[in-house]
Coordinates of C-alpha atoms in Angstrom, one line a residue:
M1 CA 0.0 0.0 0.0
K2 CA 2.9 2.3 0.7
N3 CA 4.3 1.9 -2.8
F4 CA 0.8 2.3 -4.3
F5 CA 0.2 5.7 -2.7
K6 CA 3.7 6.7 -3.7
N7 CA 3.0 5.8 -7.4
F8 CA -0.4 7.4 -7.3
L9 CA 1.0 10.7 -6.0
I10 CA 3.7 10.6 -8.7
I11 CA 1.1 10.1 -11.5
F12 CA -1.1 12.9 -10.1
L13 CA 1.7 15.4 -9.9
A14 CA 2.9 14.5 -13.4
L15 CA -0.6 15.1 -14.9
F16 CA -0.9 18.3 -13.0
L17 CA 2.5 19.5 -14.3
V18 CA 1.5 18.5 -17.9
A19 CA -1.7 20.4 -17.6
G20 CA 0.0 23.5 -16.3
V21 CA 2.7 23.4 -19.1
L22 CA 0.0 23.0 -21.8
S23 CA -2.0 25.9 -20.4
M24 CA 1.1 28.1 -20.3
V25 CA 2.1 27.1 -23.9
R26 CA -1.4 27.7 -25.1
G27 CA -1.8 31.0 -23.6
G28 CA 1.8 32.2 -23.4
G29 CA 2.8 35.2 -25.6
R30 CA -0.8 36.2 -26.3
E31 CA -2.8 39.0 -24.8
K32 CA -6.0 38.0 -23.1
P33 CA -9.0 38.9 -25.4
E34 CA -11.7 41.4 -24.3
S35 CA -15.2 40.0 -24.1
I36 CA -17.7 42.3 -25.9
S37 CA -21.4 42.2 -26.8
I38 CA -22.9 41.7 -30.3
S39 CA -24.2 45.3 -30.4
T40 CA -20.6 46.6 -29.8
L41 CA -19.4 44.4 -32.6
V42 CA -22.1 45.8 -35.0
S43 CA -21.1 49.4 -34.0
E44 CA -17.4 48.7 -34.7
I45 CA -18.3 47.1 -38.1
N46 CA -20.5 50.1 -39.1
A47 CA -17.7 52.5 -38.0
G48 CA -15.1 50.6 -40.2
A49 CA -12.9 49.9 -37.2
V50 CA -12.7 46.2 -37.7
K51 CA -9.5 44.8 -39.4
R52 CA -10.5 41.1 -39.5
I53 CA -13.0 38.7 -38.0
L54 CA -12.2 35.0 -37.2
V55 CA -15.2 32.7 -36.7
A56 CA -14.6 29.2 -35.1
G57 CA -17.7 27.4 -34.1
D58 CA -19.7 29.6 -31.7
T59 CA -16.7 31.9 -31.0
V60 CA -16.1 35.1 -32.9
R61 CA -12.7 36.7 -32.6
V62 CA -12.3 40.4 -33.6
E63 CA -9.1 42.2 -34.6
L64 CA -9.3 46.0 -34.7
K65 CA -7.4 48.2 -37.1
D66 CA -6.1 50.1 -34.0
E67 CA -3.0 47.9 -33.2
P68 CA -2.5 48.8 -29.5
A69 CA -6.1 47.7 -28.8
R70 CA -6.6 44.3 -27.3
P71 CA -8.2 41.5 -29.4
Q72 CA -11.9 41.1 -28.7
T73 CA -14.1 38.0 -28.6
L74 CA -17.8 37.2 -28.2
K75 CA -20.1 34.2 -28.3
K76 CA -22.9 33.6 -30.8
E77 CA -25.6 30.9 -30.9
P78 CA -24.2 27.6 -32.2
Q79 CA -27.1 27.1 -34.7
E80 CA -26.9 30.7 -36.1
S81 CA -24.4 31.5 -38.9
F82 CA -22.3 34.7 -38.7
G83 CA -24.1 36.1 -41.8
E84 CA -27.5 35.6 -40.2
L85 CA -26.2 37.3 -37.1
L86 CA -25.2 40.4 -39.2
D87 CA -28.5 40.4 -41.0
N88 CA -30.5 40.2 -37.8
Y89 CA -28.6 43.3 -36.4
G90 CA -29.0 45.3 -39.6
V91 CA -25.4 45.5 -40.8
S92 CA -25.3 47.2 -44.2
A93 CA -24.3 45.3 -47.3
E94 CA -21.5 47.9 -48.0
A95 CA -20.0 47.4 -44.5
R96 CA -20.2 43.6 -45.0
R97 CA -18.4 43.7 -48.4
S98 CA -15.4 45.5 -46.9
L99 CA -15.2 43.3 -43.8
P100 CA -12.7 40.4 -44.1
V101 CA -14.3 37.3 -42.4
E102 CA -12.5 34.0 -42.0
I103 CA -14.5 30.9 -41.1
R104 CA -12.6 28.0 -39.5
D105 CA -14.1 24.6 -38.9
E106 CA -13.2 23.1 -35.4
S107 CA -11.4 19.7 -35.6
T108 CA -13.4 16.7 -34.4
A109 CA -10.6 15.8 -32.0
K110 CA -10.7 19.2 -30.4
V111 CA -14.4 19.1 -30.1
W112 CA -14.3 15.7 -28.5
A113 CA -11.5 16.8 -26.2
L114 CA -13.2 19.9 -25.1
N115 CA -16.5 18.2 -24.4
L116 CA -15.4 14.8 -23.1
L117 CA -12.1 15.5 -21.3
P118 CA -13.7 17.1 -18.2
A119 CA -15.8 14.0 -17.8
L120 CA -13.1 11.4 -18.8
L121 CA -10.2 12.8 -16.6
P122 CA -11.7 11.8 -13.3
L123 CA -12.7 8.4 -14.7
I124 CA -9.1 7.9 -16.0
L125 CA -7.7 8.7 -12.6
I126 CA -10.1 6.3 -10.9
M127 CA -9.1 3.5 -13.3
V128 CA -5.4 4.2 -12.7
F129 CA -6.0 4.1 -9.0
F130 CA -7.7 0.7 -9.2
Y131 CA -5.1 -0.6 -11.6
F132 CA -2.2 0.0 -9.2
M133 CA -4.3 -1.3 -6.3
G134 CA -4.9 -4.5 -8.2
R135 CA -1.2 -4.8 -9.0
G136 CA -0.5 -4.5 -5.3
M137 CA -3.1 -7.0 -4.3
Q138 CA -1.8 -9.4 -7.0
G139 CA 1.8 -9.0 -5.7
M140 CA 0.6 -9.9 -2.2
S141 CA -1.3 -12.8 -3.6
N142 CA 1.7 -14.0 -5.5
R143 CA 3.8 -13.7 -2.4
A144 CA 1.2 -15.7 -0.4
L145 CA 1.1 -18.4 -3.1
G146 CA 5.0 -18.4 -3.3
F147 CA 5.4 -18.6 0.5
G148 CA 6.7 -22.2 0.1
S149 CA 9.3 -21.2 -2.6
S150 CA 12.9 -21.6 -1.4
N151 CA 14.4 -18.7 -3.3
P152 CA 18.0 -20.0 -3.0
R153 CA 20.9 -17.8 -3.9
Q154 CA 22.9 -19.1 -6.8
V155 CA 26.6 -18.5 -7.4
K156 CA 27.3 -17.3 -10.9
P157 CA 30.5 -18.4 -12.8
D158 CA 31.4 -14.8 -13.6
D159 CA 31.1 -13.6 -10.0
K160 CA 34.0 -11.1 -9.4
D161 CA 34.2 -12.0 -5.7
K162 CA 34.2 -15.8 -6.2
K163 CA 36.7 -17.8 -4.1
T164 CA 38.8 -20.8 -5.1
F165 CA 40.8 -23.4 -3.2
A166 CA 43.9 -21.1 -3.7
D167 CA 42.2 -18.6 -1.4
V168 CA 41.8 -21.1 1.4
A169 CA 44.9 -21.4 3.6
G170 CA 45.5 -24.5 5.7
A171 CA 42.7 -27.2 6.0
R172 CA 44.6 -29.5 3.6
E173 CA 42.7 -32.6 4.3
A174 CA 39.3 -30.8 4.0
K175 CA 40.4 -29.4 0.7
E176 CA 41.4 -32.8 -0.6
E177 CA 38.0 -34.2 0.3
L178 CA 36.2 -31.4 -1.5
V179 CA 38.5 -31.4 -4.5
E180 CA 37.3 -35.0 -5.2
I181 CA 33.7 -33.7 -5.3
V182 CA 34.6 -31.0 -7.8
E183 CA 36.6 -33.5 -9.9
F184 CA 33.7 -35.9 -10.0
L185 CA 31.3 -33.2 -11.2
R186 CA 33.8 -32.2 -13.9
D187 CA 34.6 -35.7 -15.1
Q188 CA 32.1 -38.3 -13.9
K189 CA 33.1 -41.0 -16.4
R190 CA 36.5 -41.5 -14.8
F191 CA 34.9 -42.4 -11.5
I192 CA 31.9 -44.3 -12.9
A193 CA 34.4 -46.5 -14.9
M194 CA 35.9 -47.6 -11.6
G195 CA 32.5 -48.3 -10.1
A196 CA 32.8 -45.4 -7.7
K197 CA 29.8 -43.4 -6.6
I198 CA 30.1 -39.8 -5.5
P199 CA 29.0 -39.1 -1.9
K200 CA 25.5 -37.7 -1.7
G201 CA 26.3 -35.4 1.1
V202 CA 29.4 -33.8 2.7
L203 CA 29.1 -32.5 6.3
L204 CA 31.7 -29.8 7.2
M205 CA 32.3 -29.8 11.0
G206 CA 34.4 -27.5 12.9
A207 CA 34.6 -24.7 15.5
P208 CA 33.3 -21.2 14.6
G209 CA 35.7 -19.3 12.4
T210 CA 37.6 -22.3 11.0
G211 CA 36.5 -21.6 7.4
K212 CA 33.6 -23.9 6.7
T213 CA 31.6 -21.3 4.7
L214 CA 34.8 -20.2 3.0
L215 CA 35.4 -23.8 1.8
A216 CA 31.9 -24.0 0.5
K217 CA 32.5 -20.7 -1.5
A218 CA 35.7 -22.2 -2.8
V219 CA 33.8 -25.3 -4.1
A220 CA 31.3 -22.9 -5.8
G221 CA 34.2 -21.1 -7.4
E222 CA 36.0 -24.2 -8.6
A223 CA 32.9 -26.2 -9.8
N224 CA 31.5 -25.2 -13.2
V225 CA 28.0 -26.4 -12.1
P226 CA 25.1 -24.6 -10.6
F227 CA 25.6 -23.9 -6.9
F228 CA 22.6 -23.2 -4.7
H229 CA 23.1 -22.1 -1.1
M230 CA 20.7 -21.4 1.8
S231 CA 20.9 -21.1 5.5
G232 CA 19.2 -23.6 7.8
S233 CA 17.2 -20.8 9.4
E234 CA 15.6 -19.9 6.0
F235 CA 13.6 -23.1 5.9
V236 CA 11.7 -22.7 9.1
E237 CA 8.8 -20.3 9.4
M238 CA 5.9 -19.8 11.8
F239 CA 3.5 -21.6 9.4
V240 CA 3.4 -25.3 9.4
G241 CA 4.6 -27.0 6.3
V242 CA 6.5 -24.1 4.9
G243 CA 9.9 -25.5 5.7
A244 CA 9.2 -28.8 4.1
S245 CA 7.8 -27.0 1.0
R246 CA 10.9 -25.0 0.7
V247 CA 13.1 -28.1 0.9
R248 CA 11.1 -29.7 -1.9
D249 CA 11.3 -26.6 -4.0
L250 CA 15.1 -26.3 -3.4
F251 CA 15.8 -29.9 -4.5
A252 CA 13.4 -29.6 -7.5
K253 CA 15.4 -26.6 -8.7
A254 CA 18.7 -28.4 -8.1
K255 CA 17.5 -31.6 -10.0
K256 CA 16.5 -29.5 -13.0
A257 CA 20.0 -28.0 -13.1
A258 CA 21.8 -31.3 -12.3
P259 CA 24.6 -31.9 -11.9
A260 CA 24.4 -29.3 -9.1
I261 CA 25.6 -28.6 -5.6
V262 CA 23.3 -27.5 -2.7
F263 CA 25.0 -25.9 0.3
I264 CA 23.0 -25.6 3.6
D265 CA 24.8 -23.4 6.1
E266 CA 24.2 -23.9 9.8
I267 CA 22.2 -27.1 9.2
D268 CA 21.8 -27.6 13.0
A269 CA 19.0 -25.0 12.9
V270 CA 16.8 -27.7 11.3
G271 CA 18.8 -30.9 11.7
R272 CA 18.6 -31.3 15.5
R273 CA 17.8 -34.7 17.0
R274 CA 14.1 -35.5 16.7
G275 CA 12.0 -36.3 19.7
A276 CA 13.8 -34.0 22.1
G277 CA 11.8 -30.9 21.4
L278 CA 8.5 -29.6 22.6
G279 CA 6.4 -29.9 19.5
G280 CA 6.4 -33.7 19.0
G281 CA 5.9 -35.1 15.5
H282 CA 4.1 -32.1 14.2
D283 CA 6.9 -29.7 15.1
E284 CA 7.7 -27.5 12.1
R285 CA 11.4 -28.0 12.4
E286 CA 11.0 -31.8 12.5
Q287 CA 8.8 -31.7 9.4
T288 CA 11.5 -29.8 7.6
L289 CA 14.2 -32.3 8.7
N290 CA 12.0 -35.2 7.6
Q291 CA 11.7 -33.7 4.1
I292 CA 15.5 -33.2 3.9
L293 CA 16.0 -36.8 4.8
V294 CA 13.6 -38.0 2.1
E295 CA 15.1 -35.7 -0.5
M296 CA 18.6 -36.8 0.2
D297 CA 17.9 -40.6 0.2
G298 CA 14.2 -41.5 0.0
F299 CA 12.0 -43.4 -2.4
D300 CA 12.8 -41.3 -5.4
P301 CA 16.4 -41.4 -6.4
N302 CA 18.3 -38.1 -6.0
L303 CA 20.7 -38.1 -9.0
G304 CA 23.2 -35.5 -9.7
V305 CA 22.7 -33.3 -6.6
I306 CA 25.4 -33.2 -4.0
V307 CA 24.5 -31.6 -0.6
I308 CA 27.2 -29.8 1.4
A309 CA 26.3 -28.7 4.8
A310 CA 28.2 -26.9 7.6
T311 CA 27.7 -26.9 11.3
N312 CA 29.7 -26.3 14.5
R313 CA 27.4 -28.5 16.5
P314 CA 27.6 -32.0 15.0
D315 CA 26.7 -33.5 18.4
V316 CA 23.1 -32.3 18.2
L317 CA 22.4 -33.6 14.7
D318 CA 19.8 -36.4 14.2
P319 CA 21.4 -39.8 13.6
A320 CA 19.3 -40.4 10.5
L321 CA 21.0 -37.3 8.9
L322 CA 24.5 -38.7 9.5
R323 CA 24.0 -42.2 8.2
P324 CA 25.7 -43.3 4.9
G325 CA 23.5 -42.5 2.0
R326 CA 22.8 -39.0 3.3
F327 CA 26.0 -37.4 4.6
D328 CA 28.5 -40.0 3.6
R329 CA 31.5 -37.9 4.4
R330 CA 32.2 -35.9 7.5
V331 CA 35.0 -33.5 7.0
V332 CA 36.4 -32.2 10.3
I333 CA 38.0 -28.8 10.1
D334 CA 40.3 -28.4 13.1
M335 CA 41.8 -25.3 14.6
P336 CA 44.8 -24.4 12.5
D337 CA 48.3 -25.5 13.6
I338 CA 51.3 -23.3 13.5
R339 CA 52.0 -24.0 9.8
D340 CA 48.3 -23.3 8.9
R341 CA 48.3 -20.1 10.9
E342 CA 51.4 -18.9 9.1
E343 CA 49.6 -19.5 5.7
I344 CA 46.4 -17.9 6.9
L345 CA 48.3 -14.8 8.1
A346 CA 50.0 -14.6 4.7
T347 CA 46.6 -14.7 3.0
H348 CA 45.1 -12.0 5.2
A349 CA 48.3 -9.9 5.0
R350 CA 47.7 -9.3 1.3
G351 CA 47.1 -5.6 0.7
K352 CA 48.5 -4.6 4.1
P353 CA 52.0 -2.9 4.1
L354 CA 53.8 -5.1 6.7
A355 CA 57.2 -3.9 7.8
P356 CA 60.1 -6.1 6.6
A357 CA 61.0 -6.9 10.2
V358 CA 57.6 -8.5 10.8
S359 CA 57.8 -12.3 11.0
L360 CA 54.6 -14.1 10.3
R361 CA 56.2 -17.2 11.8
T362 CA 56.6 -15.4 15.1
I363 CA 53.0 -14.2 15.1
A364 CA 51.9 -17.8 14.4
E365 CA 53.9 -19.0 17.4
R366 CA 52.2 -16.3 19.6
T367 CA 48.7 -17.3 18.4
P368 CA 48.0 -20.9 19.2
G369 CA 44.3 -21.6 19.5
F370 CA 43.4 -18.8 17.1
S371 CA 40.9 -19.6 14.3
G372 CA 41.2 -18.2 10.8
A373 CA 38.6 -15.6 11.7
D374 CA 40.6 -14.6 14.8
L375 CA 43.8 -14.2 12.7
A376 CA 42.0 -12.0 10.1
N377 CA 40.6 -9.9 12.9
L378 CA 44.1 -9.7 14.5
L379 CA 45.7 -8.2 11.3
N380 CA 42.8 -5.9 10.8
E381 CA 43.1 -4.5 14.3
A382 CA 46.9 -4.1 13.7
A383 CA 46.3 -2.2 10.5
I384 CA 43.7 0.1 12.3
L385 CA 46.2 0.7 15.1
A386 CA 48.9 1.6 12.6
V387 CA 46.6 4.2 10.9
R388 CA 45.7 5.6 14.3
R389 CA 49.4 6.0 15.1
G390 CA 50.1 7.6 11.7
K391 CA 52.5 4.9 10.6
P392 CA 53.1 4.0 6.9
Q393 CA 53.5 0.3 7.7
V394 CA 52.2 -2.3 10.1
T395 CA 55.0 -3.2 12.6
A396 CA 55.3 -5.7 15.4
A397 CA 54.5 -2.8 17.8
E398 CA 50.9 -2.9 16.4
I399 CA 50.6 -6.6 16.0
L400 CA 51.6 -7.8 19.5
P401 CA 49.0 -5.5 21.3
S402 CA 46.4 -6.6 18.8
I403 CA 46.9 -10.2 19.9
E404 CA 46.0 -9.2 23.4
K405 CA 43.1 -7.1 22.2
V406 CA 41.6 -10.1 20.4
L407 CA 42.1 -12.3 23.5
L408 CA 41.0 -9.9 26.3
G409 CA 39.6 -6.7 24.7
P410 CA 41.0 -3.2 24.5
E411 CA 43.2 -1.6 27.1
R412 CA 41.6 0.6 29.7
K413 CA 44.4 3.0 30.4
S414 CA 42.0 5.7 31.5
R415 CA 40.8 3.6 34.4
I416 CA 41.7 5.3 37.6
I417 CA 42.8 3.0 40.5
S418 CA 44.3 3.7 43.8
E419 CA 48.0 3.0 44.6
H420 CA 46.9 0.1 46.9
E421 CA 44.8 -1.6 44.2
K422 CA 47.7 -1.1 41.7
Q423 CA 50.0 -2.8 44.2
V424 CA 47.6 -5.7 44.8
T425 CA 47.3 -6.2 41.0
A426 CA 51.1 -6.2 40.6
Y427 CA 51.6 -8.8 43.3
H428 CA 48.7 -10.9 41.9
E429 CA 50.1 -11.0 38.4
A430 CA 53.6 -11.4 39.6
G431 CA 52.4 -14.5 41.6
H432 CA 51.1 -16.0 38.4
A433 CA 54.2 -15.2 36.5
V434 CA 56.7 -16.5 39.0
V435 CA 54.9 -19.8 39.5
G436 CA 54.4 -20.3 35.8
Y437 CA 58.0 -19.3 35.1
F438 CA 59.6 -21.8 37.4
L439 CA 57.3 -24.8 37.2
P440 CA 58.7 -27.2 34.5
H441 CA 55.4 -28.1 32.8
C442 CA 53.9 -24.7 32.4
D443 CA 53.9 -22.8 29.1
P444 CA 56.4 -20.0 28.8
V445 CA 55.3 -16.6 30.2
R446 CA 55.3 -14.1 27.4
K447 CA 54.0 -11.0 29.0
V448 CA 52.8 -9.6 32.3
S449 CA 50.7 -6.4 32.6
I450 CA 48.8 -4.6 35.3
I451 CA 46.9 -2.4 32.7
S452 CA 43.3 -3.4 32.7
R453 CA 42.0 -5.1 29.6
G454 CA 38.3 -6.0 29.2
A455 CA 37.0 -7.4 32.5
A456 CA 40.5 -8.2 33.8
G457 CA 42.3 -5.8 36.1
G458 CA 45.7 -7.2 34.8
Y459 CA 46.8 -10.3 33.0
T460 CA 49.7 -12.8 32.6
L461 CA 50.0 -14.1 29.0
K462 CA 51.5 -17.5 28.4
T463 CA 51.7 -19.4 25.2
P464 CA 53.2 -22.8 24.3
S465 CA 56.4 -23.2 22.3
E466 CA 54.7 -25.7 20.0
D467 CA 51.3 -27.0 19.2
K468 CA 50.1 -29.9 21.4
H469 CA 46.9 -31.9 21.3
Y470 CA 47.3 -33.9 24.5
H471 CA 47.9 -32.8 28.1
T472 CA 49.4 -34.9 30.9
L473 CA 48.7 -35.1 34.6
A474 CA 51.9 -33.2 35.4
Q475 CA 50.9 -30.3 33.1
F476 CA 47.5 -30.1 34.7
R477 CA 49.0 -30.0 38.2
D478 CA 51.4 -27.2 37.2
E479 CA 48.5 -25.4 35.5
L480 CA 46.5 -25.6 38.7
A481 CA 49.4 -24.2 40.7
M482 CA 49.9 -21.3 38.3
S483 CA 46.1 -20.5 38.4
L484 CA 46.3 -20.2 42.2
G485 CA 49.6 -18.2 42.1
G486 CA 47.8 -14.8 42.3
F487 CA 45.6 -15.9 45.1
V488 CA 48.6 -17.3 47.1
A489 CA 50.7 -14.2 46.5
E490 CA 48.0 -11.8 47.8
G491 CA 47.6 -13.9 50.9
M492 CA 51.3 -14.0 51.6
I493 CA 51.8 -10.2 51.2
F494 CA 48.6 -8.7 52.5
G495 CA 47.4 -11.5 54.8
A496 CA 44.6 -14.0 54.5
E497 CA 41.9 -11.4 55.6
M498 CA 43.0 -8.9 52.9
V499 CA 42.7 -11.2 49.9
S500 CA 40.7 -9.4 47.2
T501 CA 38.0 -10.4 44.8
G502 CA 40.6 -10.4 42.0
P503 CA 41.3 -14.2 42.1
A504 CA 37.6 -15.1 41.6
N505 CA 38.0 -16.1 38.0
D506 CA 41.2 -18.0 38.7
L507 CA 39.4 -20.0 41.4
K508 CA 36.6 -20.8 39.1
N509 CA 38.9 -22.0 36.3
A510 CA 41.0 -24.0 38.8
T511 CA 37.9 -25.7 40.2
K512 CA 36.6 -26.6 36.7
L513 CA 40.0 -28.0 35.7
A514 CA 40.2 -30.1 38.9
R515 CA 36.7 -31.4 38.3
D516 CA 37.5 -32.3 34.7
M517 CA 40.7 -34.1 35.8
V518 CA 38.6 -36.3 38.2
T519 CA 35.3 -36.8 36.2
R520 CA 36.5 -36.7 32.6
Y521 CA 40.1 -37.7 32.3
G522 CA 40.4 -40.4 35.0
M523 CA 43.3 -38.7 36.7
S524 CA 42.3 -39.6 40.3
A525 CA 44.3 -42.4 41.9
E526 CA 41.5 -43.0 44.5
L527 CA 38.6 -43.2 42.0
G528 CA 40.5 -44.9 39.2
P529 CA 40.4 -44.5 35.4
R530 CA 36.7 -43.9 34.7
T531 CA 34.4 -41.0 33.9
F532 CA 31.6 -39.8 36.0
G533 CA 28.3 -38.3 34.7
E534 CA 26.9 -38.0 31.2
H535 CA 26.0 -34.6 30.0
E536 CA 22.7 -34.5 28.1
E537 CA 21.5 -31.5 26.1
L538 CA 17.9 -30.4 25.9
V539 CA 17.7 -29.5 22.2
F540 CA 14.9 -27.0 22.3
L541 CA 16.9 -24.8 24.7
G542 CA 20.1 -25.3 22.7
R543 CA 22.5 -25.5 25.7
E544 CA 23.8 -28.0 28.1
I545 CA 21.8 -27.9 31.3
H546 CA 21.4 -31.4 32.5
E547 CA 23.8 -33.9 33.8
E548 CA 22.8 -37.5 34.2
R549 CA 24.5 -39.0 37.3
D550 CA 25.7 -42.5 36.9
Y551 CA 27.3 -42.6 40.3
S552 CA 26.1 -42.8 43.9
D553 CA 26.0 -40.1 46.5
K554 CA 29.0 -41.7 48.2
T555 CA 31.0 -41.5 45.0
A556 CA 29.9 -37.8 44.6
E557 CA 31.4 -37.2 48.1
A558 CA 34.6 -38.9 47.0
I559 CA 34.7 -36.7 43.8
D560 CA 34.4 -33.6 45.9
G561 CA 37.2 -34.8 48.2
E562 CA 39.5 -35.4 45.2
I563 CA 38.8 -32.0 43.8
K564 CA 39.6 -30.5 47.1
R565 CA 42.8 -32.5 47.4
L566 CA 44.0 -31.4 43.9
I567 CA 43.4 -27.7 44.6
A568 CA 45.0 -28.0 48.1
E569 CA 48.1 -29.6 46.5
A570 CA 48.3 -26.9 43.9
E571 CA 48.0 -24.2 46.5
A572 CA 50.8 -25.7 48.6
A573 CA 53.0 -26.0 45.5
A574 CA 52.4 -22.4 44.6
R575 CA 53.0 -21.2 48.2
R576 CA 56.3 -23.2 48.4
L577 CA 57.6 -21.9 45.2
L578 CA 56.7 -18.2 46.0
T579 CA 58.3 -18.6 49.4
E580 CA 61.5 -19.8 47.7
R581 CA 61.4 -17.2 45.0
R582 CA 60.3 -14.2 47.2
Q583 CA 63.2 -12.2 45.9
Q584 CA 62.2 -12.6 42.2
L585 CA 58.6 -11.9 43.2
E586 CA 59.5 -8.6 44.7
A587 CA 61.8 -7.7 41.8
L588 CA 59.1 -8.4 39.3
V589 CA 56.6 -6.3 41.3
A590 CA 59.0 -3.4 41.3
V591 CA 59.4 -3.5 37.6
L592 CA 55.6 -3.8 37.0
L593 CA 54.9 -0.8 39.2
Q594 CA 57.4 1.2 37.3
K595 CA 56.6 0.1 33.7
E596 CA 53.1 -1.5 34.1
T597 CA 53.8 -3.9 31.2
I598 CA 56.9 -6.2 30.7
E599 CA 57.7 -8.6 27.8
Q600 CA 59.3 -12.0 27.9
Q601 CA 62.9 -10.8 27.6
E602 CA 62.5 -8.5 30.6
I603 CA 60.8 -11.3 32.6
E604 CA 63.8 -13.6 31.9
A605 CA 66.2 -10.9 32.9
V606 CA 64.4 -10.4 36.3
M607 CA 64.0 -14.1 37.0
G608 CA 67.5 -15.0 36.1
E609 CA 67.1 -18.7 35.5
P610 CA 66.2 -20.5 32.3
Q611 CA 62.8 -22.0 31.9
R612 CA 62.1 -25.7 31.0
K613 CA 58.8 -25.5 29.1
E614 CA 56.9 -28.1 27.2
T615 CA 53.6 -26.8 25.9
A616 CA 46.6 -23.3 23.8
V617 CA 46.9 -19.7 24.7
S618 CA 46.3 -19.2 28.4
V619 CA 45.7 -16.0 30.2
S620 CA 45.5 -15.6 33.9
G621 CA 43.9 -12.3 34.9
S622 CA 42.6 -10.8 38.0

């Protein structure tokens, strides 16, 4: 309706302007004639003052011999001729012979226009009004009838922004799996001759930011076949049956264009395990999932259509969706290792003027646990910082702070704290750093700062020297001790009654780690190598809120005792080490109070002894 009124107003204004222009053109440059009576005209004719008379229909136009005079006009009866008019008013024959009279016949079009236009114009406007209203209603009707249409977006071969496998850094195994899909679509005979069948579905699984959607875009860029893509959330609407209808429509379009690829992003929006929701068998999401299952491998064969889906929650997908014949391949995209991170950094560094001294390898070493999206954000933040500082190139001085910004948030240098709180923060972070520095199984301490970032009042940054995928009991014990280093340092310096709220997050993380050691990793000598509890997810809420206990209350008490023992041992180890290294603790606090932030080289200079380190980015903050 909004567009209709807009169009109607435009048409009305256009007609109004046209009428105004025509009236100006018609009357422009002419003097408005003077209306006179018939007796006046007769008097002027008898006096010989008339130069010429123009008769058009019932209008008589008079031009006088006196040039400055205005033209005159009068009306006569339509049925009466001009000669009869003169005879009736007694104009002499001599005056009539010397009078030039021009008779003009009015055109039929003009007559019709003058007589019918006043009546037709309102009718025309009404017809135009109902025409546009009908179009608007037809559009709404078409949208209602097309509510079940899928309207997938299709990647065109000439897309300027298309991606290829060359644009995807890392993820070598995932690319190999997808390259086979592309090669099969390009040359099916080679695979068919060997009796091989292409997988009907490929499920891309990985943490957020690892490049699942980017890989799908690369497949679209590499394959010279139609590529349809939709999000899982686009299928489900509030009306029952719409999702299933859109699935049918999507696969019908793909089958017409076969061979083709269908990409469904975030498939967990519709592919969650059935029977765990609130709607039962008539739930709209479950009906949509049922239709996807039938289209992928149902009664009718699905030939020439390959489905690629992406999710970061494969654990919640329905088992029927994961069976062979539907998603035959499950491609796991892990977090990038150090070599992958270096390649990803090189990809995102294109177009950014990096200083020659910047080593992407060094950045990769400082960013374990970063996803591809994190690394792209890191270099973007560094480039923004370089612009803010007015530098022509991005240097390490912009990249290193950007790593901490991605991890913890921006610095809050303007935050005003008292000298006592600053001292508490310095001892807290120094406690973390000293314990982490001297324990043999902790990761190397890279940086210590008492400048607030995000929600942390200060932070101790430690990163491993190399990527590791497994952790040992010794590493967990040292990790627990380092987590409690800040808490112990505050108690040693200021007394147990003056311990602040700063260690709250450290205590939370330490408790969680100790519980995982006992219940998930079987690292309790008393309870033995077994797990305790099964976490079950209620799908309709989308988060883990229920734990099924498979142990007795007596065992629960033993678990609590083991957690308490592990934390107590870690606290004792941290206290013992800080007591032995009190001198290094005080020296580190003095430097922190002076500089506020110190890097790894300065930390090693203060500590004086080399570290023996073995191994994901970890930050201990108050």
